[in-house]
Amino acid sequence: MPAKPFSSIAAPMAKTSRKDASANIADVLAMMRHSFSTSDSVRHMLALVVLRWLADSRRSGFDLPFPLDLPPDLLYHVPLMQADDLPDWLDRMLRELELCNADELGGVFQHLNFRSPRFMFSQQDRGILGKAIDLLWMKDRHGCSWALLLAALETARKALVANSGAPELNTPDSIAALVAALGRPDSGDWVYDPACGTGQLLAQASQCVAREERRHWCLSADERNPTAWMLAKLSVLSQGLSSRNIRRADVLRADYFTEHDDVEGLYDVVISHFPWSRKGWRHEDAPPDPHHRFRAGLPPKNNADFAYLLHMAFALRPAAGRMVAVVSTGVLSRTGTEGRIRMRLLARNLVDGVIALPDKMFQCTSAAAAILLLRTDRAPRQDVVFVDARGMAASAKGANVLSAEAVQEIAGIYSKRAPVDGRAALVSPDRIADNGHSLNVALYVVQAVEGESHDLHEVRARRHELREQLKNLNARIDELLAPHPHGPAAAGLEQA
């Protein structure tokens, strides 16, 4: 008996919108999460979307953002006609895709198994897998592959954060755009992210480089979460970037440099939204780091913020290296070991700027954040730029968002290095030292009060005037209270 095709194979070829694509992806992910963990559901869903995207590119003849070699049997119509051997075909296509593109996709689809009984697939009952194929393949057989891929990446990021509570796995687009605008990567720069999450900062940074030059851009990254690493690889490939140097690795592990090349002084631009307040990143009695990344001080074992920051500073090129990190506000002012590390970074003349961000910008947390900027080409004892961007966001769907205009304004204020009333200040290293080496923006940028004059000379003159009035008033009070030479009665008579 011939294999029975899927019932919807004759569906009309209507164009699918981004909204419809997102709904299809959400439905597929929801089905899979009944049988799999969130991470496994995300990885299997992404694998199906990638296969559809690549098969559609071969059938429709559109160019991929980054060239990949496709298995000969990766044909668009095959999943629509398969019966009981569909799981085997899917697994085989993923293995062959990795083998054909070992540098770009090696290990990305490892450990996926579409033959798992959890998919409940059979010739009689297509189960979760058959329904997923219906949703991903059949809504529109022309032109929606790109929309599906974008929707899959976005939905996957949100699902990971909702499951783990880790906002760094879904950096808001406006924050990623701001990091790129501040780092200003050029086509000749070497760019590095030591904890790239799902790759959003790297993908956004690529927008600074002409598309035809991206394939030759030197891009490196590390990420320890296997599912986030998969998303990062796919995200940068979708932007026309090579993913070969996006490694699955934990830069804070003691054995990192035994498995990977030294990164000291290699990179022109280092960017990251690393995990905040990561606990247990080192052992209590950890041996000294042989590469001396922590020469400014060994960060506490239950908070890795400064471990990431020192690794990033370690990777900066000695001449004109630029670092942009999305940090929690605690990094700016905590004392103890972290305060001493901050003092030494200032003493080494690396801290170039701090930008306070609005609150309610990140998924699963309302906490405010900041951007810390380091440079290796600062002039001796150059002032530090402080920018208060807390009031520059607009509200959208219960969260704060920076508009494209706000992103450019913030980046412009930083690059111009000029004070702006109520918005930005240039602060000397001595003044920062007087404040206990705190980098809290509120200490240095005074918010303007509406209707008040901000002319310092005018304020001083008004204060002098008020002091004179108070002096005269006190003199009059003393005169009234002084004993009268002719007694109280005479004083009352004279007053009358």
CSV table of N, CA, C and O in Angstrom, one decimal, residues 252 254 281-290 294 298-299 301:
chain,number,residue,atom,x,y,z
A,252,LEU,N,34.8,31.1,32.5
A,252,LEU,CA,35.2,31.2,33.9
A,252,LEU,C,35.7,29.9,34.5
A,252,LEU,O,36.2,29.8,35.6
A,254,ALA,N,38.2,26.9,35.2
A,254,ALA,CA,39.7,26.9,35.3
A,254,ALA,C,40.4,26.3,34.1
A,254,ALA,O,41.5,26.7,33.8
A,281,TRP,N,30.8,30.1,40.7
A,281,TRP,CA,31.6,30.1,39.5
A,281,TRP,C,33.0,29.6,39.7
A,281,TRP,O,33.7,29.2,38.8
A,282,ARG,N,33.5,29.6,41.0
A,282,ARG,CA,34.8,29.0,41.3
A,282,ARG,C,34.8,28.3,42.6
A,282,ARG,O,33.8,28.5,43.4
A,283,HIS,N,35.8,27.5,42.9
A,283,HIS,CA,35.9,26.9,44.2
A,283,HIS,C,36.5,27.8,45.2
A,283,HIS,O,37.1,28.8,44.9
A,284,GLU,N,36.2,27.5,46.5
A,284,GLU,CA,36.7,28.4,47.6
A,284,GLU,C,38.2,28.5,47.5
A,284,GLU,O,38.8,29.5,47.7
A,285,ASP,N,38.9,27.4,47.3
A,285,ASP,CA,40.3,27.3,47.3
A,285,ASP,C,40.9,27.2,45.9
A,285,ASP,O,41.9,26.5,45.6
A,286,ALA,N,40.3,27.9,44.9
A,286,ALA,CA,40.7,27.8,43.5
A,286,ALA,C,42.2,28.3,43.4
A,286,ALA,O,42.5,29.3,44.0
A,287,PRO,N,43.0,27.6,42.6
A,287,PRO,CA,44.4,28.1,42.4
A,287,PRO,C,44.4,29.4,41.6
A,287,PRO,O,43.4,29.7,40.9
A,288,PRO,N,45.5,30.2,41.7
A,288,PRO,CA,45.6,31.4,40.9
A,288,PRO,C,45.4,31.2,39.5
A,288,PRO,O,45.8,30.1,38.9
A,289,ASP,N,44.7,32.1,38.8
A,289,ASP,CA,44.6,32.0,37.3
A,289,ASP,C,45.9,32.1,36.7
A,289,ASP,O,46.6,33.1,36.8
A,290,PRO,N,46.3,31.1,35.9
A,290,PRO,CA,47.7,31.1,35.3
A,290,PRO,C,47.8,32.3,34.3
A,290,PRO,O,48.9,32.6,33.9
A,294,PHE,N,42.8,37.9,36.8
A,294,PHE,CA,42.2,38.5,38.0
A,294,PHE,C,43.3,39.3,38.8
A,294,PHE,O,43.3,39.3,40.0
A,298,LEU,N,40.6,38.9,43.0
A,298,LEU,CA,39.8,37.7,42.8
A,298,LEU,C,38.3,37.9,43.2
A,298,LEU,O,38.0,38.1,44.4
A,299,PRO,N,37.4,38.0,42.3
A,299,PRO,CA,36.0,38.3,42.6
A,299,PRO,C,35.4,37.2,43.5
A,299,PRO,O,35.9,36.0,43.6
A,301,LYS,N,33.2,34.2,45.1
A,301,LYS,CA,32.8,33.0,44.4
A,301,LYS,C,31.3,33.0,44.1
A,301,LYS,O,30.9,32.3,43.2
